[in-house]
Tab-separated table of C-alpha atoms in Angstrom:
chain	number	residue	atom	x	y	z
A	1	UNK	CA	-0.161	-0.528	-0.150
A	2	UNK	CA	1.769	3.382	-1.145
A	3	UNK	CA	4.444	1.968	-2.302
A	4	UNK	CA	5.158	-0.469	0.304
A	5	UNK	CA	8.358	-1.561	-1.318
A	6	UNK	CA	10.231	-2.829	1.840
A	7	UNK	CA	8.818	-5.569	3.050
A	8	UNK	CA	8.852	-7.227	-0.381
A	9	UNK	CA	12.761	-6.537	-1.075
A	10	UNK	CA	13.453	-8.841	2.330
A	11	UNK	CA	11.242	-11.403	0.889
A	12	UNK	CA	13.387	-11.409	-2.805
A	13	UNK	CA	16.530	-10.249	-1.730
A	14	UNK	CA	16.029	-7.738	-4.715
A	15	UNK	CA	18.728	-4.956	-4.000
A	16	UNK	CA	18.587	-1.806	-6.231
A	17	UNK	CA	20.505	1.570	-6.358
A	18	UNK	CA	17.913	3.885	-5.188
A	19	UNK	CA	15.528	4.778	-2.517
A	20	UNK	CA	14.590	0.627	-2.601
A	21	UNK	CA	18.159	-0.390	-2.232
A	22	UNK	CA	18.121	1.574	1.016
A	23	UNK	CA	15.485	0.000	2.367
A	24	UNK	CA	16.636	-3.107	1.890
A	25	UNK	CA	20.201	-2.515	3.441
A	26	UNK	CA	18.247	-1.238	6.495
A	27	UNK	CA	16.060	-3.947	6.477
A	28	UNK	CA	18.969	-6.611	6.053
A	29	UNK	CA	20.885	-4.839	9.071
A	30	UNK	CA	17.918	-5.050	11.371
A	31	UNK	CA	17.340	-8.787	10.819
A	32	UNK	CA	21.248	-9.447	11.023
A	33	UNK	CA	20.838	-7.712	14.568
A	34	UNK	CA	17.963	-9.907	15.382
A	35	UNK	CA	19.747	-12.720	14.562
A	36	UNK	CA	22.889	-12.349	15.998
A	37	UNK	CA	21.361	-10.745	19.682
A	38	UNK	CA	17.904	-12.542	19.743
A	39	UNK	CA	16.773	-16.221	20.055
A	40	UNK	CA	13.440	-18.169	20.073
A	41	UNK	CA	10.651	-16.020	20.822
A	42	UNK	CA	12.176	-12.865	21.882
A	43	UNK	CA	13.701	-12.824	18.252
A	44	UNK	CA	10.395	-13.302	16.806
A	45	UNK	CA	9.144	-10.368	18.633
A	46	UNK	CA	11.610	-8.484	17.915
A	47	UNK	CA	10.888	-9.451	14.281
A	48	UNK	CA	7.547	-8.442	14.423
A	49	UNK	CA	7.619	-5.375	16.531
A	50	UNK	CA	10.953	-3.897	15.069
A	51	UNK	CA	10.603	-4.804	11.330
A	52	UNK	CA	6.699	-6.065	11.166
A	53	UNK	CA	8.268	-9.121	9.747
A	54	UNK	CA	5.450	-11.934	11.541
A	55	UNK	CA	7.086	-14.946	10.066
A	56	UNK	CA	9.597	-15.791	13.079
A	57	UNK	CA	6.701	-15.819	15.484
A	58	UNK	CA	6.248	-19.526	16.654
A	59	UNK	CA	2.606	-21.137	15.927
A	60	UNK	CA	2.159	-21.341	19.577
A	61	UNK	CA	3.543	-17.525	20.340
A	62	UNK	CA	1.046	-16.689	17.273
A	63	UNK	CA	-1.871	-18.607	18.973
A	64	UNK	CA	-1.057	-17.105	22.469
A	65	UNK	CA	-0.928	-13.442	21.112
A	66	UNK	CA	-4.699	-14.194	18.960
A	67	UNK	CA	-5.770	-15.719	22.375
A	68	UNK	CA	-5.207	-13.119	24.466
A	69	UNK	CA	-6.595	-10.299	21.737
A	70	UNK	CA	-2.736	-8.628	21.047
A	71	UNK	CA	-2.449	-9.581	17.918
A	72	UNK	CA	-2.163	-6.021	17.156
A	73	UNK	CA	1.365	-5.571	19.239
A	74	UNK	CA	2.840	-8.193	16.923
A	75	UNK	CA	2.498	-5.940	13.790
A	76	UNK	CA	4.252	-2.910	13.208
A	77	UNK	CA	0.858	-0.502	13.696
A	78	UNK	CA	-0.132	2.849	14.279
A	79	UNK	CA	0.346	2.605	17.986
A	80	UNK	CA	3.959	1.391	17.316
A	81	UNK	CA	4.827	4.722	14.928
A	82	UNK	CA	2.867	6.969	17.442
A	83	UNK	CA	5.314	5.297	19.830
A	84	UNK	CA	8.293	6.304	17.865
A	85	UNK	CA	6.840	9.600	16.469
A	86	UNK	CA	6.842	10.175	20.478
A	87	UNK	CA	9.910	9.051	21.321
A	88	UNK	CA	11.721	10.850	18.532
A	89	UNK	CA	10.143	14.506	19.483
A	90	UNK	CA	11.691	13.595	22.912
A	91	UNK	CA	15.145	13.116	21.263
A	92	UNK	CA	14.835	15.619	18.637
A	93	UNK	CA	13.437	17.837	21.609
A	94	UNK	CA	16.517	17.250	23.346
A	95	UNK	CA	18.675	18.042	20.808
A	96	UNK	CA	17.569	20.994	19.057
A	97	UNK	CA	15.741	22.312	21.855
A	98	UNK	CA	12.704	23.949	20.469
A	99	UNK	CA	13.646	25.097	17.589
A	100	UNK	CA	11.634	23.698	14.381
A	101	UNK	CA	14.245	21.940	12.665
A	102	UNK	CA	13.426	18.969	15.375
A	103	UNK	CA	10.193	18.275	13.968
A	104	UNK	CA	11.449	17.759	10.500
A	105	UNK	CA	14.018	15.084	11.595
A	106	UNK	CA	10.954	13.762	13.483
A	107	UNK	CA	8.720	13.660	10.242
A	108	UNK	CA	11.508	12.443	8.059
A	109	UNK	CA	12.229	9.650	10.655
A	110	UNK	CA	8.452	8.327	10.784
A	111	UNK	CA	8.497	8.702	7.318
A	112	UNK	CA	11.259	6.083	7.270
A	113	UNK	CA	10.478	3.740	9.364
A	114	UNK	CA	6.666	3.611	7.422
A	115	UNK	CA	8.461	2.353	4.229
A	116	UNK	CA	11.082	0.558	6.538
A	117	UNK	CA	8.267	-2.105	7.660
A	118	UNK	CA	6.371	-2.061	4.717
A	119	UNK	CA	3.523	1.068	4.845
A	120	UNK	CA	0.590	-1.412	6.140
A	121	UNK	CA	-2.543	0.606	6.401
A	122	UNK	CA	-2.550	0.960	9.960
A	123	UNK	CA	0.864	2.864	10.073
A	124	UNK	CA	0.133	5.126	7.039
A	125	UNK	CA	-3.422	6.220	9.005
A	126	UNK	CA	-0.729	6.880	11.769
A	127	UNK	CA	1.846	8.919	9.712
A	128	UNK	CA	-0.360	10.804	8.653
A	129	UNK	CA	-2.547	12.041	11.585
A	130	UNK	CA	1.099	12.421	13.105
A	131	UNK	CA	2.364	14.386	10.496
A	132	UNK	CA	-0.405	16.533	11.176
A	133	UNK	CA	0.218	16.717	14.222
A	134	UNK	CA	3.837	17.840	13.919
A	135	UNK	CA	2.850	20.584	11.166
A	136	UNK	CA	0.884	22.273	13.521
A	137	UNK	CA	3.275	22.662	16.139
A	138	UNK	CA	5.941	23.194	13.722
A	139	UNK	CA	3.209	26.363	12.609
A	140	UNK	CA	1.778	26.967	15.649
A	141	UNK	CA	-1.224	25.949	15.222
A	142	UNK	CA	-3.755	24.062	17.463
A	143	UNK	CA	-4.145	20.479	16.566
A	144	UNK	CA	-7.181	18.336	16.008
A	145	UNK	CA	-7.693	14.680	16.441
A	146	UNK	CA	-11.298	14.261	14.300
A	147	UNK	CA	-9.985	16.648	12.128
A	148	UNK	CA	-6.912	14.460	11.672
A	149	UNK	CA	-8.562	11.318	11.444
A	150	UNK	CA	-10.792	12.415	8.683
A	151	UNK	CA	-7.798	14.260	6.486
A	152	UNK	CA	-6.044	10.821	7.136
A	153	UNK	CA	-8.492	8.164	6.274
A	154	UNK	CA	-9.968	10.930	3.165
A	155	UNK	CA	-6.266	10.813	1.555
A	156	UNK	CA	-5.667	6.833	1.857
A	157	UNK	CA	-9.191	6.371	0.203
A	158	UNK	CA	-8.559	8.924	-2.706
A	159	UNK	CA	-4.685	7.191	-3.120
A	160	UNK	CA	-6.583	3.713	-2.687
A	161	UNK	CA	-10.177	3.543	-3.166
A	162	UNK	CA	-10.163	-0.102	-2.385
A	163	UNK	CA	-8.353	0.358	1.226
A	164	UNK	CA	-12.050	0.586	2.461
A	165	UNK	CA	-12.025	-3.339	2.051
A	166	UNK	CA	-9.048	-3.919	4.183
A	167	UNK	CA	-9.090	-5.357	7.686
A	168	UNK	CA	-6.515	-3.414	9.070
A	169	UNK	CA	-7.482	0.149	7.724
A	170	UNK	CA	-10.969	-0.344	9.410
A	171	UNK	CA	-9.754	-1.640	12.251
A	172	UNK	CA	-7.087	1.117	12.714
A	173	UNK	CA	-9.947	3.721	11.818
A	174	UNK	CA	-12.393	2.199	14.272
A	175	UNK	CA	-9.988	1.888	17.012
A	176	UNK	CA	-9.234	5.820	16.856
A	177	UNK	CA	-13.066	6.665	16.678
A	178	UNK	CA	-13.389	4.888	19.352
A	179	UNK	CA	-10.664	6.687	21.296
A	180	UNK	CA	-12.191	10.147	20.617
A	181	UNK	CA	-15.961	9.349	21.222
A	182	UNK	CA	-15.975	7.774	24.206
A	183	UNK	CA	-12.389	7.743	26.000
A	184	UNK	CA	-13.292	10.877	28.137
A	185	UNK	CA	-16.624	9.691	29.389
A	186	UNK	CA	-15.077	6.162	30.378
A	187	UNK	CA	-12.220	8.046	31.974
A	188	UNK	CA	-14.478	10.292	34.268
A	189	UNK	CA	-16.854	7.136	35.360
A	190	UNK	CA	-12.983	5.140	35.633
A	191	UNK	CA	-11.701	8.325	38.147
A	192	UNK	CA	-14.827	7.469	40.537
A	193	UNK	CA	-13.229	3.731	41.638
A	194	UNK	CA	-9.471	3.657	40.126
A	195	UNK	CA	-6.463	5.428	40.231
A	196	UNK	CA	-5.921	8.349	37.170
A	197	UNK	CA	-3.570	6.650	35.620
A	198	UNK	CA	-4.954	3.303	35.583
A	199	UNK	CA	-8.693	4.728	34.428
A	200	UNK	CA	-6.654	6.882	31.734
A	201	UNK	CA	-5.039	3.718	30.405
A	202	UNK	CA	-8.446	1.439	30.500
A	203	UNK	CA	-10.187	4.030	29.104
A	204	UNK	CA	-8.368	3.922	26.061
A	205	UNK	CA	-8.450	0.474	25.861
A	206	UNK	CA	-12.131	-0.331	26.575
A	207	UNK	CA	-12.848	2.367	23.898
A	208	UNK	CA	-10.928	1.255	21.534
A	209	UNK	CA	-12.166	-2.408	21.401
A	210	UNK	CA	-15.445	-1.385	21.891
A	211	UNK	CA	-15.876	0.456	18.461
A	212	UNK	CA	-13.476	-2.575	16.860
A	213	UNK	CA	-15.819	-5.380	18.409
A	214	UNK	CA	-18.266	-5.514	15.394
A	215	UNK	CA	-15.399	-5.627	13.061
A	216	UNK	CA	-13.176	-8.249	14.498
A	217	UNK	CA	-16.537	-10.444	14.955
A	218	UNK	CA	-17.297	-9.591	11.178
A	219	UNK	CA	-13.334	-10.493	10.026
A	220	UNK	CA	-12.755	-13.117	11.892
A	221	UNK	CA	-15.486	-14.766	13.550
A	222	UNK	CA	-13.796	-14.830	17.115
A	223	UNK	CA	-14.005	-12.882	20.618
A	224	UNK	CA	-11.816	-12.709	23.206
A	225	UNK	CA	-13.113	-12.104	27.008
A	226	UNK	CA	-9.528	-11.329	28.170
A	227	UNK	CA	-8.678	-8.411	25.918
A	228	UNK	CA	-9.052	-5.847	28.178
A	229	UNK	CA	-7.214	-6.954	30.656
A	230	UNK	CA	-3.975	-8.483	28.175
A	231	UNK	CA	-4.153	-4.868	27.097
A	232	UNK	CA	-3.908	-2.959	30.117
A	233	UNK	CA	-1.009	-5.193	31.485
A	234	UNK	CA	0.825	-5.455	28.380
A	235	UNK	CA	0.438	-2.748	26.190
A	236	UNK	CA	2.284	-0.547	28.229
A	237	UNK	CA	5.260	-2.996	28.309
A	238	UNK	CA	4.947	-3.288	24.834
A	239	UNK	CA	5.382	0.583	23.924
A	240	UNK	CA	8.764	0.137	26.356
A	241	UNK	CA	9.858	-2.746	24.454
A	242	UNK	CA	9.045	-1.033	21.100
A	243	UNK	CA	11.306	2.363	22.197
A	244	UNK	CA	14.277	-0.190	23.472
A	245	UNK	CA	13.955	-1.485	19.763
A	246	UNK	CA	14.477	1.725	18.167
A	247	UNK	CA	17.418	2.407	20.478
A	248	UNK	CA	19.066	-0.892	20.024
A	249	UNK	CA	18.808	-0.439	16.199
A	250	UNK	CA	20.519	3.384	16.682
A	251	UNK	CA	23.279	2.404	19.043
A	252	UNK	CA	24.017	-0.966	17.809
A	253	UNK	CA	27.206	-0.129	16.491
A	254	UNK	CA	28.267	0.044	20.602
A	255	UNK	CA	27.966	-3.475	21.430
A	256	UNK	CA	28.148	-2.805	25.670
A	257	UNK	CA	25.200	-0.923	24.986
A	258	UNK	CA	23.666	-3.217	22.828
A	259	UNK	CA	24.126	-6.106	24.808
A	260	UNK	CA	22.580	-4.225	27.779
A	261	UNK	CA	19.647	-2.799	25.993
A	262	UNK	CA	19.029	-6.740	24.682
A	263	UNK	CA	18.909	-7.697	27.955
A	264	UNK	CA	15.625	-5.654	28.767
A	265	UNK	CA	14.657	-6.765	25.898
A	266	UNK	CA	14.057	-9.971	26.502
A	267	UNK	CA	12.891	-9.467	30.111
A	268	UNK	CA	9.989	-7.595	28.245
A	269	UNK	CA	9.503	-10.316	25.633
A	270	UNK	CA	9.286	-13.303	28.257
A	271	UNK	CA	7.017	-11.281	30.603
A	272	UNK	CA	4.785	-10.423	26.677
A	273	UNK	CA	4.710	-14.523	26.355
A	274	UNK	CA	4.325	-15.962	29.809
A	275	UNK	CA	1.138	-13.392	30.295
A	276	UNK	CA	-0.397	-14.671	26.584
A	277	UNK	CA	0.643	-18.164	27.416
A	278	UNK	CA	-0.998	-18.078	30.486
A	279	UNK	CA	-4.136	-16.177	29.143
A	280	UNK	CA	-4.525	-18.318	26.476
A	281	UNK	CA	-5.272	-21.207	29.137
A	282	UNK	CA	-7.800	-19.458	30.709
A	283	UNK	CA	-11.063	-21.137	29.952
A	284	UNK	CA	-13.368	-19.280	26.887
A	285	UNK	CA	-10.230	-17.238	26.283
A	286	UNK	CA	-10.773	-17.396	22.362
A	287	UNK	CA	-14.503	-17.647	21.540
A	288	UNK	CA	-15.101	-18.936	18.158
A	289	UNK	CA	-18.384	-17.471	16.773
A	290	UNK	CA	-19.890	-17.887	13.170
A	291	UNK	CA	-19.269	-14.821	11.087
A	292	UNK	CA	-23.248	-14.162	12.021
A	293	UNK	CA	-24.280	-10.979	10.145
A	294	UNK	CA	-27.458	-10.965	12.814
A	295	UNK	CA	-24.638	-10.436	15.705
A	296	UNK	CA	-22.628	-7.931	13.720
A	297	UNK	CA	-25.972	-5.754	13.425
A	298	UNK	CA	-26.865	-6.168	17.193
A	299	UNK	CA	-23.291	-4.854	18.091
A	300	UNK	CA	-23.505	-1.873	15.842
A	301	UNK	CA	-26.694	-0.559	17.059
A	302	UNK	CA	-25.656	-1.704	21.037
A	303	UNK	CA	-22.421	1.529	20.106
A	304	UNK	CA	-25.286	3.328	17.975
A	305	UNK	CA	-27.598	3.584	21.574
A	306	UNK	CA	-24.091	4.757	23.138
A	307	UNK	CA	-23.319	7.060	20.916
A	308	UNK	CA	-26.912	8.537	20.711
A	309	UNK	CA	-26.436	8.341	25.021
A	310	UNK	CA	-23.372	10.244	24.651
A	311	UNK	CA	-24.821	13.008	22.978
A	312	UNK	CA	-27.985	13.476	24.520
A	313	UNK	CA	-25.952	13.790	28.337
């Protein structure tokens, strides 16, 4: 999607002298780092979460991620790009201070990372939205998330009208829509009996899953009852893992730092794997459903009612 050559080049091994060749070289370098420093499930998670290559995930780990509702952390998604851009904003902000050139480097880094990982629909959506946010800071304008989401979806549909049939695009747009619509009210409700930070994390996860649920049932015919618990526990850890992975690649010429970072990454990987395996063993961790249009429409009506109640408050 949108000239995502990097993934194809990594499979075919075809080298070119232009930008594609640079992307291939970077991808090959990152793969060699993974082969050198990681093994087993830790290597599979490194490849999936940092380079977007899921081929090294074992069948057991993949099924555990599916049962935990955490498939989205094992691919380079919009969440990963948003975390990467936040990290780059802090990094370049430290180097350049408040000068505008820092925002340019953030955008260029996000652009390279997008094409390096194959330019999936979710990543492109996040790139456009985060780029608009960066531009708003660059030109001292107010950022507006609903406008950015609509603009990103419009650009992607204009570039490729068939993207409306892509499950990744649908799930990405719905998850952000759910966060924009329900997170504020959900957070206010949770604050009455949970700490502020926990309420913030839970509200985002609940809001995103609420909107994504109909599409998941429709596309995959599955329901994961423990996904809220697993996302609350592991999404922050996955975010730290992504930041460490970026630092690992950047600092890879320094062996001592690379070794220390990989030790921490392996601990996080082990934690993710163990929690996913534990959740998989729980009863009804993955409920198989028929792709029933009536069920799909029922869930959609439920969400519409919630949206109506929100507007009438």
